[in-house]
Amino acid sequence: ALGSWSGVSGKTQLEEPVMQTFDASTDLDLINKVYSGEASDADIAKLVPLVVAQAQGGDKVSDDILDRAAHHLARIAAAALESLGELPVHLSGGVFGAPTMQERFERALAEAGHAVAVRAGVPDQREGIFLIAREGLA
């Protein structure tokens, strides 16, 4: 929304819902609420469904936000894979409940050179321990 107001990004349908979510009346009011800590991480997480809904409605800025989020998360996973080896990646967290996020993440991870299994949900911890031990024995 701030990028849209400043002309940095294209127009977006996110402006009004974001302002309502944070009960902000101006862009400076929104900035103050977010950076002062008045807006919690949970408040910011409430934006995910808004962004998803706007992306599904064809809002290009929202679609780009989801792609950037997927690429950011894929970079984190890629760093772990480069350290641990090509193990399966298990998705966890609310953002992966959004339609298309797993697909976006898998595509970003493949672009980073990692063609590993990507699974939704938290695995049984024993599976991860077994895979790491097996790799250590090989």
PDB file of C-alpha atoms in Angstrom:
ATOM      1  CA  ALA A   1       0.000   0.000   0.000  1.00  0.00           C
ATOM      2  CA  LEU A   2       2.823   2.399   0.854  1.00  0.00           C
ATOM      3  CA  GLY A   3       4.565   1.635  -2.421  1.00  0.00           C
ATOM      4  CA  SER A   4       1.365   2.421  -4.284  1.00  0.00           C
ATOM      5  CA  TRP A   5       0.917   5.778  -2.529  1.00  0.00           C
ATOM      6  CA  SER A   6       4.518   6.790  -3.157  1.00  0.00           C
ATOM      7  CA  GLY A   7       4.476   5.678  -6.795  1.00  0.00           C
ATOM      8  CA  VAL A   8       7.178   3.044  -6.224  1.00  0.00           C
ATOM      9  CA  SER A   9       4.811   0.235  -7.168  1.00  0.00           C
ATOM     10  CA  GLY A  10       1.670   0.107  -9.241  1.00  0.00           C
ATOM     11  CA  LYS A  11      -1.799   0.820  -7.964  1.00  0.00           C
ATOM     12  CA  THR A  12      -3.185  -1.862  -5.676  1.00  0.00           C
ATOM     13  CA  GLN A  13      -6.489  -2.779  -4.126  1.00  0.00           C
ATOM     14  CA  LEU A  14      -4.649  -3.342  -0.831  1.00  0.00           C
ATOM     15  CA  GLU A  15      -4.680   0.297   0.235  1.00  0.00           C
ATOM     16  CA  GLU A  16      -8.108   0.431   1.872  1.00  0.00           C
ATOM     17  CA  PRO A  17      -8.061  -3.018   3.555  1.00  0.00           C
ATOM     18  CA  VAL A  18      -4.574  -2.373   4.980  1.00  0.00           C
ATOM     19  CA  MET A  19      -5.642   0.992   6.379  1.00  0.00           C
ATOM     20  CA  GLN A  20      -8.741  -0.581   7.923  1.00  0.00           C
ATOM     21  CA  THR A  21      -6.758  -3.463   9.418  1.00  0.00           C
ATOM     22  CA  PHE A  22      -4.455  -1.052  11.238  1.00  0.00           C
ATOM     23  CA  ASP A  23      -7.119   1.606  11.875  1.00  0.00           C
ATOM     24  CA  ALA A  24      -4.864   4.133  10.159  1.00  0.00           C
ATOM     25  CA  SER A  25      -6.076   7.312   8.524  1.00  0.00           C
ATOM     26  CA  THR A  26      -2.926   8.330   6.613  1.00  0.00           C
ATOM     27  CA  ASP A  27       0.192   6.678   5.247  1.00  0.00           C
ATOM     28  CA  LEU A  28       2.263   8.292   8.039  1.00  0.00           C
ATOM     29  CA  ASP A  29      -0.168   6.949  10.634  1.00  0.00           C
ATOM     30  CA  LEU A  30       0.283   3.463   9.175  1.00  0.00           C
ATOM     31  CA  ILE A  31       4.078   3.766   9.190  1.00  0.00           C
ATOM     32  CA  ASN A  32       4.049   4.909  12.812  1.00  0.00           C
ATOM     33  CA  LYS A  33       1.840   2.020  13.913  1.00  0.00           C
ATOM     34  CA  VAL A  34       3.989  -0.580  12.177  1.00  0.00           C
ATOM     35  CA  TYR A  35       7.436   0.731  13.113  1.00  0.00           C
ATOM     36  CA  SER A  36       6.582   1.839  16.660  1.00  0.00           C
ATOM     37  CA  GLY A  37       5.648  -1.711  17.606  1.00  0.00           C
ATOM     38  CA  GLU A  38       1.999  -0.804  18.142  1.00  0.00           C
ATOM     39  CA  ALA A  39       1.208  -3.275  15.371  1.00  0.00           C
ATOM     40  CA  SER A  40       2.226  -6.753  16.486  1.00  0.00           C
ATOM     41  CA  ASP A  41       3.530  -9.599  14.335  1.00  0.00           C
ATOM     42  CA  ALA A  42       0.070 -11.143  14.650  1.00  0.00           C
ATOM     43  CA  ASP A  43      -1.483  -7.931  13.309  1.00  0.00           C
ATOM     44  CA  ILE A  44       0.873  -7.980  10.346  1.00  0.00           C
ATOM     45  CA  ALA A  45       0.142 -11.683   9.745  1.00  0.00           C
ATOM     46  CA  LYS A  46      -3.530 -10.727   9.335  1.00  0.00           C
ATOM     47  CA  LEU A  47      -2.507  -9.133   6.047  1.00  0.00           C
ATOM     48  CA  VAL A  48      -1.825 -12.526   4.434  1.00  0.00           C
ATOM     49  CA  PRO A  49      -5.499 -13.296   3.695  1.00  0.00           C
ATOM     50  CA  LEU A  50      -5.959  -9.760   2.368  1.00  0.00           C
ATOM     51  CA  VAL A  51      -3.005 -10.108   0.008  1.00  0.00           C
ATOM     52  CA  VAL A  52      -4.159 -13.573  -1.110  1.00  0.00           C
ATOM     53  CA  ALA A  53      -7.696 -12.345  -1.788  1.00  0.00           C
ATOM     54  CA  GLN A  54      -6.456  -9.390  -3.812  1.00  0.00           C
ATOM     55  CA  ALA A  55      -3.995 -11.584  -5.757  1.00  0.00           C
ATOM     56  CA  GLN A  56      -6.806 -13.994  -6.593  1.00  0.00           C
ATOM     57  CA  GLY A  57      -8.823 -10.995  -7.784  1.00  0.00           C
ATOM     58  CA  GLY A  58      -6.074 -10.059 -10.231  1.00  0.00           C
ATOM     59  CA  ASP A  59      -4.195  -7.408  -8.230  1.00  0.00           C
ATOM     60  CA  LYS A  60      -0.658  -7.419  -9.678  1.00  0.00           C
ATOM     61  CA  VAL A  61       0.976  -5.838  -6.610  1.00  0.00           C
ATOM     62  CA  SER A  62      -0.537  -8.509  -4.348  1.00  0.00           C
ATOM     63  CA  ASP A  63       0.572 -11.265  -6.709  1.00  0.00           C
ATOM     64  CA  ASP A  64       4.106  -9.843  -6.675  1.00  0.00           C
ATOM     65  CA  ILE A  65       4.070  -9.749  -2.856  1.00  0.00           C
ATOM     66  CA  LEU A  66       3.274 -13.470  -2.755  1.00  0.00           C
ATOM     67  CA  ASP A  67       6.039 -14.228  -5.259  1.00  0.00           C
ATOM     68  CA  ARG A  68       8.568 -12.197  -3.253  1.00  0.00           C
ATOM     69  CA  ALA A  69       7.516 -14.005  -0.061  1.00  0.00           C
ATOM     70  CA  ALA A  70       7.949 -17.394  -1.755  1.00  0.00           C
ATOM     71  CA  HIS A  71      11.396 -16.435  -3.051  1.00  0.00           C
ATOM     72  CA  HIS A  72      12.450 -15.154   0.379  1.00  0.00           C
ATOM     73  CA  LEU A  73      11.368 -18.406   2.054  1.00  0.00           C
ATOM     74  CA  ALA A  74      13.027 -20.451  -0.706  1.00  0.00           C
ATOM     75  CA  ARG A  75      16.336 -18.622  -0.106  1.00  0.00           C
ATOM     76  CA  ILE A  76      16.149 -19.589   3.568  1.00  0.00           C
ATOM     77  CA  ALA A  77      15.390 -23.212   2.684  1.00  0.00           C
ATOM     78  CA  ALA A  78      18.165 -23.234   0.061  1.00  0.00           C
ATOM     79  CA  ALA A  79      20.691 -22.081   2.655  1.00  0.00           C
ATOM     80  CA  ALA A  80      19.653 -24.947   4.948  1.00  0.00           C
ATOM     81  CA  LEU A  81      19.785 -27.452   2.077  1.00  0.00           C
ATOM     82  CA  GLU A  82      23.255 -26.309   1.106  1.00  0.00           C
ATOM     83  CA  SER A  83      24.361 -26.944   4.668  1.00  0.00           C
ATOM     84  CA  LEU A  84      22.453 -30.181   5.378  1.00  0.00           C
ATOM     85  CA  GLY A  85      22.137 -31.749   1.943  1.00  0.00           C
ATOM     86  CA  GLU A  86      19.185 -32.365  -0.323  1.00  0.00           C
ATOM     87  CA  LEU A  87      16.622 -33.385   2.295  1.00  0.00           C
ATOM     88  CA  PRO A  88      12.846 -33.053   1.929  1.00  0.00           C
ATOM     89  CA  VAL A  89      11.432 -29.662   2.879  1.00  0.00           C
ATOM     90  CA  HIS A  90       8.363 -29.601   5.114  1.00  0.00           C
ATOM     91  CA  LEU A  91       6.255 -26.460   4.975  1.00  0.00           C
ATOM     92  CA  SER A  92       5.030 -24.951   8.196  1.00  0.00           C
ATOM     93  CA  GLY A  93       3.366 -21.657   8.986  1.00  0.00           C
ATOM     94  CA  GLY A  94       0.216 -19.797   8.115  1.00  0.00           C
ATOM     95  CA  VAL A  95       1.467 -18.348   4.853  1.00  0.00           C
ATOM     96  CA  PHE A  96       1.572 -21.852   3.351  1.00  0.00           C
ATOM     97  CA  GLY A  97      -2.153 -22.187   3.985  1.00  0.00           C
ATOM     98  CA  ALA A  98      -2.632 -19.621   1.237  1.00  0.00           C
ATOM     99  CA  PRO A  99      -3.561 -21.056  -2.159  1.00  0.00           C
ATOM    100  CA  THR A 100      -0.630 -21.125  -4.583  1.00  0.00           C
ATOM    101  CA  MET A 101       2.059 -20.542  -1.918  1.00  0.00           C
ATOM    102  CA  GLN A 102       3.370 -24.101  -1.982  1.00  0.00           C
ATOM    103  CA  GLU A 103       3.527 -23.989  -5.780  1.00  0.00           C
ATOM    104  CA  ARG A 104       5.268 -20.583  -5.713  1.00  0.00           C
ATOM    105  CA  PHE A 105       7.731 -21.845  -3.087  1.00  0.00           C
ATOM    106  CA  GLU A 106       8.511 -25.039  -5.044  1.00  0.00           C
ATOM    107  CA  ARG A 107       9.111 -23.001  -8.198  1.00  0.00           C
ATOM    108  CA  ALA A 108      11.411 -20.571  -6.356  1.00  0.00           C
ATOM    109  CA  LEU A 109      13.308 -23.444  -4.730  1.00  0.00           C
ATOM    110  CA  ALA A 110      13.774 -25.127  -8.119  1.00  0.00           C
ATOM    111  CA  GLU A 111      15.021 -21.825  -9.570  1.00  0.00           C
ATOM    112  CA  ALA A 112      17.595 -21.819  -6.753  1.00  0.00           C
ATOM    113  CA  GLY A 113      18.781 -25.244  -7.958  1.00  0.00           C
ATOM    114  CA  HIS A 114      17.081 -27.514  -5.445  1.00  0.00           C
ATOM    115  CA  ALA A 115      14.755 -30.212  -6.745  1.00  0.00           C
ATOM    116  CA  VAL A 116      13.757 -31.787  -3.434  1.00  0.00           C
ATOM    117  CA  ALA A 117      10.473 -33.138  -2.168  1.00  0.00           C
ATOM    118  CA  VAL A 118       8.298 -30.403  -0.671  1.00  0.00           C
ATOM    119  CA  ARG A 119       5.606 -31.532   1.722  1.00  0.00           C
ATOM    120  CA  ALA A 120       2.917 -29.662   3.607  1.00  0.00           C
ATOM    121  CA  GLY A 121       2.837 -29.892   7.380  1.00  0.00           C
ATOM    122  CA  VAL A 122       5.300 -30.664  10.116  1.00  0.00           C
ATOM    123  CA  PRO A 123       6.907 -34.100   9.784  1.00  0.00           C
ATOM    124  CA  ASP A 124       7.395 -36.686  12.449  1.00  0.00           C
ATOM    125  CA  GLN A 125      10.683 -35.613  14.082  1.00  0.00           C
ATOM    126  CA  ARG A 126      12.003 -39.173  13.842  1.00  0.00           C
ATOM    127  CA  GLU A 127      11.864 -38.958  10.040  1.00  0.00           C
ATOM    128  CA  GLY A 128      14.232 -35.975  10.002  1.00  0.00           C
ATOM    129  CA  ILE A 129      16.625 -37.561  12.468  1.00  0.00           C
ATOM    130  CA  PHE A 130      16.668 -40.764  10.396  1.00  0.00           C
ATOM    131  CA  LEU A 131      17.370 -38.898   7.160  1.00  0.00           C
ATOM    132  CA  ILE A 132      20.212 -36.874   8.692  1.00  0.00           C
ATOM    133  CA  ALA A 133      21.733 -40.014  10.258  1.00  0.00           C
ATOM    134  CA  ARG A 134      21.450 -41.918   6.991  1.00  0.00           C
ATOM    135  CA  GLU A 135      23.218 -39.125   5.139  1.00  0.00           C
ATOM    136  CA  GLY A 136      25.991 -39.179   7.751  1.00  0.00           C
ATOM    137  CA  LEU A 137      26.539 -42.905   7.203  1.00  0.00           C
ATOM    138  CA  ALA A 138      26.714 -42.614   3.427  1.00  0.00           C
TER     139      ALA A 138
END
